Amino acid sequence: MGLEEYFATGPPHERPVFEAVMAHLRHVGPVHVEPVSVGIFLKRSRTFAELRPMTKWVALSFSLPRPVHHKLVKRKVVNYNGHYYHVANVAVPADLDEDLLSLLTEAYLGSPE
């Protein structure tokens, strides 16, 4: 499935969040974008982040080798095989503050190339 086909059926708040995430990541390094039925997977050699549409926000998930705290990480941080799985609820592009983008960069850099 291509991005245009994917966004044709999604909620209107999803694409602006995706575009803001990608605008940031373009300065970090190459990203493979894989739209699937449940959301968009962002990959290097494997998935380092996911964007999943919810009713009022986009769930931005990523894993790091440490637990972190951010005002948008609303779900319990889960430890899985030495990595901590985080989910931030991003309603609008402005929610992607410097701290959250820094965590996304860390997830990208910590993922295998």
Tab-separated table of N, CA and C in Angstrom:
chain	number	residue	atom	x	y	z
A	1	MET	N	0.850	-1.170	0.000
A	1	MET	CA	0.000	0.000	0.000
A	1	MET	C	0.900	1.238	0.000
A	2	GLY	N	0.565	2.211	-0.828
A	2	GLY	CA	1.308	3.460	-0.886
A	2	GLY	C	0.784	4.458	0.134
A	3	LEU	N	1.537	5.532	0.345
A	3	LEU	CA	1.132	6.548	1.318
A	3	LEU	C	-0.187	7.224	0.942
A	4	GLU	N	-0.369	7.557	-0.326
A	4	GLU	CA	-1.610	8.227	-0.721
A	4	GLU	C	-2.808	7.331	-0.474
A	5	GLU	N	-2.680	6.059	-0.797
A	5	GLU	CA	-3.764	5.111	-0.543
A	5	GLU	C	-4.017	4.982	0.957
A	6	TYR	N	-2.952	4.924	1.722
A	6	TYR	CA	-3.077	4.813	3.176
A	6	TYR	C	-3.811	6.027	3.751
A	7	PHE	N	-3.373	7.232	3.403
A	7	PHE	CA	-3.968	8.448	3.966
A	7	PHE	C	-5.380	8.723	3.456
A	8	ALA	N	-5.767	8.126	2.343
A	8	ALA	CA	-7.105	8.345	1.783
A	8	ALA	C	-8.214	7.922	2.750
A	9	THR	N	-7.915	6.994	3.634
A	9	THR	CA	-8.951	6.482	4.548
A	9	THR	C	-8.693	6.845	6.006
A	10	GLY	N	-7.610	7.554	6.286
A	10	GLY	CA	-7.252	7.856	7.675
A	10	GLY	C	-7.906	9.127	8.193
A	11	PRO	N	-7.804	9.346	9.502
A	11	PRO	CA	-8.345	10.570	10.094
A	11	PRO	C	-7.522	11.780	9.647
A	12	PRO	N	-8.143	12.950	9.582
A	12	PRO	CA	-7.445	14.140	9.071
A	12	PRO	C	-6.257	14.594	9.914
A	13	HIS	N	-6.226	14.259	11.199
A	13	HIS	CA	-5.113	14.698	12.053
A	13	HIS	C	-3.857	13.842	11.877
A	14	GLU	N	-3.964	12.728	11.168
A	14	GLU	CA	-2.832	11.803	11.056
A	14	GLU	C	-1.722	12.309	10.132
A	15	ARG	N	-2.074	12.775	8.965
A	15	ARG	CA	-1.047	13.176	7.999
A	15	ARG	C	-0.185	14.338	8.491
A	16	PRO	N	-0.753	15.395	9.083
A	16	PRO	CA	0.120	16.477	9.566
A	16	PRO	C	1.139	16.000	10.615
A	17	VAL	N	0.761	15.069	11.467
A	17	VAL	CA	1.710	14.532	12.454
A	17	VAL	C	2.794	13.745	11.730
A	18	PHE	N	2.401	12.903	10.777
A	18	PHE	CA	3.370	12.139	9.989
A	18	PHE	C	4.354	13.080	9.292
A	19	GLU	N	3.837	14.121	8.647
A	19	GLU	CA	4.705	15.066	7.919
A	19	GLU	C	5.690	15.749	8.859
A	20	ALA	N	5.257	16.098	10.053
A	20	ALA	CA	6.149	16.744	11.028
A	20	ALA	C	7.236	15.781	11.497
A	21	VAL	N	6.866	14.535	11.736
A	21	VAL	CA	7.857	13.518	12.131
A	21	VAL	C	8.883	13.339	11.020
A	22	MET	N	8.406	13.218	9.787
A	22	MET	CA	9.316	13.005	8.669
A	22	MET	C	10.196	14.234	8.413
A	23	ALA	N	9.671	15.432	8.603
A	23	ALA	CA	10.482	16.642	8.432
A	23	ALA	C	11.668	16.620	9.392
A	24	HIS	N	11.428	16.136	10.604
A	24	HIS	CA	12.515	16.026	11.581
A	24	HIS	C	13.500	14.925	11.178
A	25	LEU	N	12.974	13.761	10.852
A	25	LEU	CA	13.845	12.613	10.571
A	25	LEU	C	14.680	12.790	9.308
A	26	ARG	N	14.229	13.599	8.374
A	26	ARG	CA	15.010	13.846	7.158
A	26	ARG	C	16.378	14.447	7.496
A	27	HIS	N	16.459	15.127	8.630
A	27	HIS	CA	17.728	15.728	9.055
A	27	HIS	C	18.576	14.743	9.857
A	28	VAL	N	17.995	13.604	10.206
A	28	VAL	CA	18.701	12.618	11.022
A	28	VAL	C	19.348	11.552	10.143
A	29	GLY	N	18.616	11.076	9.145
A	29	GLY	CA	19.140	10.040	8.269
A	29	GLY	C	18.034	9.424	7.433
A	30	PRO	N	18.395	8.467	6.579
A	30	PRO	CA	17.397	7.847	5.711
A	30	PRO	C	16.409	6.994	6.502
A	31	VAL	N	15.147	7.065	6.093
A	31	VAL	CA	14.079	6.318	6.748
A	31	VAL	C	13.254	5.619	5.680
A	32	HIS	N	13.003	4.340	5.875
A	32	HIS	CA	12.078	3.609	5.020
A	32	HIS	C	10.700	3.716	5.658
A	33	VAL	N	9.714	4.166	4.904
A	33	VAL	CA	8.345	4.345	5.390
A	33	VAL	C	7.502	3.192	4.862
A	34	GLU	N	6.875	2.463	5.783
A	34	GLU	CA	6.041	1.324	5.399
A	34	GLU	C	4.621	1.507	5.932
A	35	PRO	N	3.698	1.956	5.071
A	35	PRO	CA	2.302	2.036	5.504
A	35	PRO	C	1.686	0.635	5.515
A	36	VAL	N	1.020	0.296	6.580
A	36	VAL	CA	0.308	-0.976	6.710
A	36	VAL	C	-1.094	-0.661	7.218
A	37	SER	N	-1.931	-1.648	7.322
A	37	SER	CA	-3.329	-1.394	7.674
A	37	SER	C	-3.504	-0.740	9.042
A	38	VAL	N	-2.607	-0.968	9.980
A	38	VAL	CA	-2.765	-0.437	11.345
A	38	VAL	C	-2.034	0.873	11.595
A	39	GLY	N	-1.200	1.316	10.642
A	39	GLY	CA	-0.439	2.531	10.847
A	39	GLY	C	0.742	2.604	9.907
A	40	ILE	N	1.733	3.366	10.309
A	40	ILE	CA	2.943	3.548	9.497
A	40	ILE	C	4.144	3.132	10.325
A	41	PHE	N	4.944	2.222	9.760
A	41	PHE	CA	6.173	1.779	10.408
A	41	PHE	C	7.326	2.574	9.807
A	42	LEU	N	8.183	3.096	10.673
A	42	LEU	CA	9.374	3.828	10.264
A	42	LEU	C	10.571	2.938	10.547
A	43	LYS	N	11.398	2.705	9.509
A	43	LYS	CA	12.448	1.689	9.614
A	43	LYS	C	13.802	2.183	9.148
A	44	ARG	N	14.798	1.559	9.740
A	44	ARG	CA	16.143	1.517	9.177
A	44	ARG	C	16.240	0.085	8.659
A	45	SER	N	17.021	-0.799	9.284
A	45	SER	CA	16.962	-2.199	8.876
A	45	SER	C	15.784	-2.897	9.552
A	46	ARG	N	15.314	-2.298	10.636
A	46	ARG	CA	14.101	-2.784	11.311
A	46	ARG	C	13.323	-1.577	11.829
A	47	THR	N	12.126	-1.815	12.309
A	47	THR	CA	11.271	-0.735	12.775
A	47	THR	C	11.856	-0.072	14.024
A	48	PHE	N	11.964	1.251	13.993
A	48	PHE	CA	12.413	1.981	15.180
A	48	PHE	C	11.293	2.848	15.759
A	49	ALA	N	10.230	3.072	14.973
A	49	ALA	CA	9.094	3.847	15.468
A	49	ALA	C	7.847	3.474	14.673
A	50	GLU	N	6.700	3.693	15.295
A	50	GLU	CA	5.422	3.440	14.633
A	50	GLU	C	4.496	4.619	14.893
A	51	LEU	N	3.668	4.911	13.900
A	51	LEU	CA	2.615	5.913	14.023
A	51	LEU	C	1.293	5.189	13.805
A	52	ARG	N	0.450	5.182	14.821
A	52	ARG	CA	-0.841	4.505	14.716
A	52	ARG	C	-1.960	5.503	15.001
A	53	PRO	N	-2.905	5.635	14.069
A	53	PRO	CA	-3.981	6.608	14.267
A	53	PRO	C	-4.954	6.161	15.350
A	54	MET	N	-5.311	7.104	16.190
A	54	MET	CA	-6.346	6.910	17.194
A	54	MET	C	-7.447	7.941	16.902
A	55	THR	N	-8.493	7.920	17.668
A	55	THR	CA	-9.615	8.819	17.401
A	55	THR	C	-9.220	10.285	17.457
A	56	LYS	N	-8.443	10.680	18.475
A	56	LYS	CA	-8.118	12.096	18.663
A	56	LYS	C	-6.629	12.408	18.564
A	57	TRP	N	-5.789	11.407	18.369
A	57	TRP	CA	-4.348	11.621	18.296
A	57	TRP	C	-3.713	10.506	17.492
A	58	VAL	N	-2.405	10.620	17.321
A	58	VAL	CA	-1.596	9.568	16.704
A	58	VAL	C	-0.700	9.021	17.796
A	59	ALA	N	-0.709	7.706	17.963
A	59	ALA	CA	0.165	7.063	18.941
A	59	ALA	C	1.539	6.881	18.290
A	60	LEU	N	2.519	7.604	18.796
A	60	LEU	CA	3.896	7.508	18.320
A	60	LEU	C	4.639	6.595	19.279
A	61	SER	N	5.028	5.427	18.804
A	61	SER	CA	5.717	4.480	19.682
A	61	SER	C	7.159	4.293	19.224
A	62	PHE	N	8.020	4.066	20.189
A	62	PHE	CA	9.445	3.862	19.936
A	62	PHE	C	10.033	3.160	21.152
A	63	SER	N	11.172	2.498	20.944
A	63	SER	CA	11.824	1.858	22.085
A	63	SER	C	13.209	2.448	22.285
A	64	LEU	N	13.618	2.457	23.552
A	64	LEU	CA	14.920	2.976	23.949
A	64	LEU	C	15.526	2.025	24.973
A	65	PRO	N	16.828	2.067	25.186
A	65	PRO	CA	17.454	1.184	26.170
A	65	PRO	C	17.258	1.659	27.612
A	66	ARG	N	16.445	2.688	27.790
A	66	ARG	CA	16.196	3.234	29.129
A	66	ARG	C	14.774	3.780	29.172
A	67	PRO	N	14.182	3.814	30.335
A	67	PRO	CA	12.864	4.443	30.440
A	67	PRO	C	13.016	5.961	30.449
A	68	VAL	N	12.084	6.657	29.824
A	68	VAL	CA	12.101	8.117	29.821
A	68	VAL	C	10.723	8.626	30.216
A	69	HIS	N	10.686	9.874	30.595
A	69	HIS	CA	9.432	10.512	30.961
A	69	HIS	C	9.220	11.720	30.056
A	70	HIS	N	8.030	11.845	29.564
A	70	HIS	CA	7.631	12.984	28.746
A	70	HIS	C	6.146	13.178	28.986
A	71	LYS	N	5.689	14.415	28.948
A	71	LYS	CA	4.290	14.707	29.246
A	71	LYS	C	3.314	13.996	28.318
A	72	LEU	N	3.730	13.618	27.114
A	72	LEU	CA	2.833	12.943	26.177
A	72	LEU	C	2.889	11.418	26.256
A	73	VAL	N	3.854	10.879	26.987
A	73	VAL	CA	3.910	9.425	27.180
A	73	VAL	C	2.918	9.103	28.288
A	74	LYS	N	1.739	8.658	27.882
A	74	LYS	CA	0.633	8.451	28.822
A	74	LYS	C	0.499	7.004	29.266
A	75	ARG	N	0.950	6.079	28.431
A	75	ARG	CA	0.830	4.661	28.779
A	75	ARG	C	2.013	4.227	29.619
A	76	LYS	N	1.820	3.162	30.347
A	76	LYS	CA	2.895	2.613	31.158
A	76	LYS	C	4.059	2.215	30.248
A	77	VAL	N	5.264	2.607	30.609
A	77	VAL	CA	6.454	2.233	29.859
A	77	VAL	C	6.751	0.773	30.166
A	78	VAL	N	6.867	-0.034	29.110
A	78	VAL	CA	7.027	-1.481	29.260
A	78	VAL	C	8.454	-1.891	28.930
A	79	ASN	N	9.046	-2.710	29.796
A	79	ASN	CA	10.377	-3.263	29.569
A	79	ASN	C	10.223	-4.552	28.771
A	80	TYR	N	10.924	-4.637	27.647
A	80	TYR	CA	10.873	-5.829	26.800
A	80	TYR	C	12.283	-6.158	26.339
A	81	ASN	N	12.848	-7.220	26.870
A	81	ASN	CA	14.196	-7.675	26.499
A	81	ASN	C	15.248	-6.574	26.584
A	82	GLY	N	15.224	-5.817	27.662
A	82	GLY	CA	16.236	-4.794	27.872
A	82	GLY	C	15.971	-3.469	27.179
A	83	HIS	N	14.855	-3.362	26.478
A	83	HIS	CA	14.453	-2.095	25.873
A	83	HIS	C	13.122	-1.674	26.465
A	84	TYR	N	12.906	-0.383	26.504
A	84	TYR	CA	11.678	0.154	27.083
A	84	TYR	C	10.818	0.724	25.961
A	85	TYR	N	9.588	0.261	25.896
A	85	TYR	CA	8.645	0.615	24.851
A	85	TYR	C	7.811	1.797	25.328
A	86	HIS	N	7.886	2.904	24.599
A	86	HIS	CA	7.194	4.149	24.949
A	86	HIS	C	6.129	4.468	23.911
A	87	VAL	N	5.013	5.035	24.338
A	87	VAL	CA	3.963	5.482	23.421
A	87	VAL	C	3.557	6.897	23.819
A	88	ALA	N	3.735	7.829	22.887
A	88	ALA	CA	3.350	9.223	23.109
A	88	ALA	C	2.092	9.523	22.296
A	89	ASN	N	1.159	10.217	22.894
A	89	ASN	CA	-0.083	10.612	22.225
A	89	ASN	C	0.111	11.996	21.603
A	90	VAL	N	0.230	12.032	20.277
A	90	VAL	CA	0.513	13.270	19.548
A	90	VAL	C	-0.746	13.688	18.783
A	91	ALA	N	-1.371	14.771	19.203
A	91	ALA	CA	-2.618	15.224	18.581
A	91	ALA	C	-2.373	16.158	17.396
A	92	VAL	N	-1.358	17.010	17.519
A	92	VAL	CA	-1.047	17.995	16.480
A	92	VAL	C	0.474	18.096	16.337
A	93	PRO	N	0.963	18.550	15.190
A	93	PRO	CA	2.415	18.659	15.006
A	93	PRO	C	3.123	19.444	16.108
A	94	ALA	N	2.481	20.454	16.660
A	94	ALA	CA	3.109	21.263	17.715
A	94	ALA	C	3.414	20.447	18.971
A	95	ASP	N	2.753	19.297	19.140
A	95	ASP	CA	3.055	18.421	20.277
A	95	ASP	C	4.458	17.835	20.185
A	96	LEU	N	5.016	17.811	18.996
A	96	LEU	CA	6.353	17.251	18.789
A	96	LEU	C	7.398	18.275	19.207
A	97	ASP	N	7.552	18.432	20.512
A	97	ASP	CA	8.505	19.407	21.033
A	97	ASP	C	9.937	18.879	20.910
A	98	GLU	N	10.868	19.720	21.268
A	98	GLU	CA	12.290	19.378	21.151
A	98	GLU	C	12.637	18.105	21.927
A	99	ASP	N	12.063	17.930	23.111
A	99	ASP	CA	12.360	16.743	23.916
A	99	ASP	C	11.865	15.466	23.248
A	100	LEU	N	10.645	15.495	22.732
A	100	LEU	CA	10.091	14.300	22.092
A	100	LEU	C	10.843	13.979	20.803
A	101	LEU	N	11.176	14.995	20.022
A	101	LEU	CA	11.957	14.765	18.801
A	101	LEU	C	13.348	14.237	19.122
A	102	SER	N	13.919	14.672	20.219
A	102	SER	CA	15.220	14.161	20.646
A	102	SER	C	15.125	12.676	20.987
A	103	LEU	N	14.040	12.275	21.629
A	103	LEU	CA	13.839	10.851	21.944
A	103	LEU	C	13.655	10.039	20.673
A	104	LEU	N	12.954	10.583	19.705
A	104	LEU	CA	12.768	9.906	18.423
A	104	LEU	C	14.112	9.750	17.702
A	105	THR	N	14.935	10.784	17.759
A	105	THR	CA	16.281	10.709	17.178
A	105	THR	C	17.096	9.622	17.874
A	106	GLU	N	17.002	9.557	19.194
A	106	GLU	CA	17.720	8.529	19.942
A	106	GLU	C	17.270	7.129	19.537
A	107	ALA	N	15.978	6.941	19.337
A	107	ALA	CA	15.451	5.646	18.888
A	107	ALA	C	15.986	5.307	17.508
A	108	TYR	N	16.036	6.304	16.625
A	108	TYR	CA	16.569	6.101	15.276
A	108	TYR	C	18.044	5.687	15.341
A	109	LEU	N	18.840	6.455	16.069
A	109	LEU	CA	20.280	6.188	16.141
A	109	LEU	C	20.600	4.881	16.842
A	110	GLY	N	19.712	4.430	17.735
A	110	GLY	CA	19.913	3.174	18.447
A	110	GLY	C	19.467	1.957	17.665
A	111	SER	N	18.854	2.174	16.515
A	111	SER	CA	18.375	1.078	15.675
A	111	SER	C	19.450	0.675	14.682
A	112	PRO	N	19.572	-0.617	14.382
A	112	PRO	CA	20.581	-1.035	13.408
A	112	PRO	C	20.342	-0.413	12.040
A	113	GLU	N	21.439	-0.120	11.326
A	113	GLU	CA	21.323	0.468	9.985
A	113	GLU	C	20.855	-0.549	8.980
